Coordinates of C-alpha atoms in Angstrom, one line a residue:
X1 CA 0.0 0.2 -0.1
X2 CA 1.7 3.2 -0.9
X3 CA 1.4 6.4 1.1
X4 CA 0.8 9.5 -0.1
X5 CA 3.5 11.9 1.0
X6 CA 3.8 15.5 0.0
X7 CA 7.6 16.3 0.5
X8 CA 8.4 20.1 0.8
X9 CA 11.6 19.7 2.8
X10 CA 14.0 22.7 2.3
X11 CA 12.1 24.5 -0.5
X12 CA 12.8 28.1 1.2
X13 CA 8.8 28.2 1.8
X14 CA 7.4 31.0 3.9
X15 CA 4.1 29.7 3.5
X16 CA 2.2 26.6 2.5
X17 CA 0.7 26.7 -1.1
X18 CA -2.8 27.8 -0.9
X19 CA -4.0 24.5 -2.6
X20 CA -2.4 22.5 0.0
X21 CA -5.9 21.0 1.2
X22 CA -6.8 19.9 -2.5
X23 CA -5.0 16.5 -2.4
X24 CA -7.1 15.4 0.6
X25 CA -5.5 12.3 0.6
X26 CA -1.9 13.1 1.8
X27 CA -1.0 10.8 4.7
X28 CA 2.5 12.8 5.3
X29 CA 3.3 16.4 4.8
X30 CA 7.1 17.0 5.4
X31 CA 7.8 20.7 5.4
X32 CA 11.3 20.8 7.5
X33 CA 13.9 23.4 7.0
X34 CA 11.6 25.8 5.3
X35 CA 10.7 29.6 6.7
X36 CA 7.1 28.7 7.4
X37 CA 5.8 31.4 10.1
X38 CA 2.4 29.8 10.7
X39 CA 0.5 26.7 9.5
X40 CA -2.9 27.7 8.0
X41 CA -6.1 26.5 9.8
X42 CA -7.2 24.6 6.7
X43 CA -4.4 22.2 7.4
X44 CA -7.3 20.5 9.1
X45 CA -9.0 19.5 5.7
X46 CA -6.1 16.9 5.5
X47 CA -8.4 14.3 7.4
X48 CA -5.9 11.4 6.4
X49 CA -2.9 13.1 7.5
X50 CA -0.8 10.9 9.9
X51 CA 2.5 12.3 9.7
X52 CA 3.3 16.3 10.0
X53 CA 6.6 17.3 10.2
X54 CA 7.5 21.2 10.0
X55 CA 11.0 20.9 12.1
X56 CA 13.3 24.1 11.7
X57 CA 10.9 26.7 10.4
X58 CA 9.7 29.9 11.9
X59 CA 6.6 28.9 13.5
X60 CA 5.2 30.8 16.1
X61 CA 2.0 28.9 16.9
X62 CA -0.1 25.9 16.0
X63 CA -3.6 26.7 14.8
X64 CA -6.6 26.0 17.5
X65 CA -8.2 23.9 15.0
X66 CA -5.3 21.3 15.2
X67 CA -7.0 19.0 17.3
X68 CA -9.4 18.0 14.3
X69 CA -6.6 16.0 12.7
X70 CA -7.6 12.9 14.2
X71 CA -5.6 10.6 12.1
X72 CA -2.1 12.3 13.3
X73 CA 0.4 9.7 14.5
X74 CA 3.6 11.8 14.4
X75 CA 3.7 15.7 14.8
X76 CA 7.3 17.3 14.8
X77 CA 7.5 21.1 15.2
X78 CA 10.9 21.1 16.8
X79 CA 13.3 24.1 16.4
X80 CA 10.9 26.7 15.8
X81 CA 9.4 29.8 18.0
X82 CA 6.4 28.5 19.5
X83 CA 5.4 29.8 22.9
X84 CA 2.1 27.9 23.5
X85 CA 0.0 25.0 22.5
X86 CA -4.1 25.2 22.1
X87 CA -6.1 23.3 24.5
X88 CA -7.2 21.5 21.4
X89 CA -3.9 19.8 21.1
X90 CA -5.2 17.1 23.5
X91 CA -7.7 16.0 20.9
X92 CA -5.5 14.4 19.0
X93 CA -6.5 11.2 20.0
X94 CA -4.3 9.0 17.9
X95 CA -0.8 11.0 18.3
X96 CA 2.2 8.5 19.1
X97 CA 5.1 10.9 19.1
X98 CA 5.3 14.6 19.5
X99 CA 8.4 16.6 19.1
X100 CA 8.3 20.3 20.3
X101 CA 11.8 20.8 21.6
X102 CA 14.1 23.8 21.2
X103 CA 11.3 26.3 21.0
X104 CA 9.9 29.0 23.3
X105 CA 7.2 26.9 24.9
X106 CA 6.0 28.1 28.4
X107 CA 3.6 25.6 29.6
X108 CA 1.7 22.6 28.6
X109 CA -2.1 22.8 28.2
X110 CA -3.8 20.4 30.8
X111 CA -5.3 18.3 27.7
X112 CA -2.1 17.0 27.1
X113 CA -3.1 14.2 29.5
X114 CA -6.1 13.1 27.1
X115 CA -3.4 11.8 24.6
X116 CA -3.9 8.3 25.6
X117 CA -1.8 6.4 22.8
X118 CA 1.1 9.3 23.2
X119 CA 4.4 7.3 23.6
X120 CA 7.4 9.6 22.9
X121 CA 7.4 13.5 24.1
X122 CA 10.0 15.6 23.4
X123 CA 10.1 19.0 25.4
X124 CA 13.6 19.8 25.6
X125 CA 15.1 23.1 25.4
X126 CA 12.4 25.4 26.2
X127 CA 11.1 27.8 29.3
X128 CA 8.5 25.5 30.9
X129 CA 8.6 26.2 34.4
X130 CA 5.9 23.6 35.8
X131 CA 4.2 20.3 34.3
X132 CA 0.3 19.8 34.4
X133 CA -0.8 17.2 36.7
X134 CA -2.6 15.8 33.9
X135 CA 0.8 14.7 32.3
X136 CA 0.1 11.5 34.5
X137 CA -2.6 10.3 32.3
X138 CA -0.2 9.6 29.3
X139 CA -0.5 6.0 30.7
X140 CA 1.5 4.6 27.2
X141 CA 4.4 7.3 27.7
X142 CA 7.7 5.6 27.2
X143 CA 9.9 8.3 26.7
X144 CA 9.7 11.9 28.0
X145 CA 12.6 14.2 27.6
X146 CA 12.0 17.7 29.4
X147 CA 15.8 18.8 29.8
X148 CA 16.8 22.1 29.5
X149 CA 13.9 23.9 31.0
X150 CA 13.2 25.9 34.0
X151 CA 11.1 23.2 36.0
X152 CA 11.2 23.7 39.7
X153 CA 9.1 20.7 40.7
X154 CA 7.6 17.4 39.1
X155 CA 4.1 16.5 39.6
X156 CA 3.6 13.6 41.7
X157 CA 1.3 12.0 39.0
X158 CA 4.4 11.2 37.0
X159 CA 4.6 8.4 39.2
X160 CA 1.5 7.1 37.2
X161 CA 3.7 6.7 34.1
X162 CA 4.7 3.2 34.9
X163 CA 5.6 2.0 31.1
X164 CA 8.5 4.7 31.0
X165 CA 11.8 3.5 30.3
X166 CA 13.3 6.8 29.8
X167 CA 12.9 10.3 31.4
X168 CA 15.4 13.2 30.8
X169 CA 15.3 15.9 33.5
X170 CA 18.5 17.5 33.4
X171 CA 19.6 21.2 33.5
X172 CA 16.4 22.3 35.2
X173 CA 16.0 23.9 38.4
X174 CA 14.7 20.9 40.4
X175 CA 15.4 20.6 44.0
X176 CA 13.7 17.5 44.7
X177 CA 11.8 14.8 42.8
X178 CA 8.5 13.2 43.9
X179 CA 8.9 10.0 46.2
X180 CA 6.7 7.7 43.9
X181 CA 9.5 8.4 41.1
X182 CA 10.6 5.1 42.4
X183 CA 7.2 3.6 40.9
X184 CA 8.8 3.8 37.5
X185 CA 10.6 0.6 37.8
X186 CA 11.4 0.1 33.7
X187 CA 13.7 3.4 33.7
X188 CA 16.7 2.5 32.3

């Protein structure tokens, strides 16, 4: 079965082509290494989209409508200028991998705990000072990288993530860790 991939990597784009939503059967949209400043809200018309990669652009935000991409499995917006995520982000019910490392993110929406299929979460090198308690709802999370942020504490709900095999916390402002972190017996 052939996947429908639109590869626009390194094309020096500043915005998406206007007719991007017309090939509605696109499953992978590869936008890495461009100068795109925003994702149009019409991107939600790509109902079959499973992979959206926009690594290393000039993105400042994610459209509020992003939660309508119910088929999305992989979402990479690392190395941009994003400061926040919309609450609708928690509606990406099939999301498996999310990378928003190397941005200017200040916090995560509490809806992140709704991403029950999320296994890989990359949050490194941002400005995050707290994690919502709802992060403990990510029961399938295997990997969490939140290194190089401004965390001063970790919610005790992190102890619910018993499938986790890797947790990166270095270069934060942590002075203590929750006692129930010892429940994460699969950590390597």
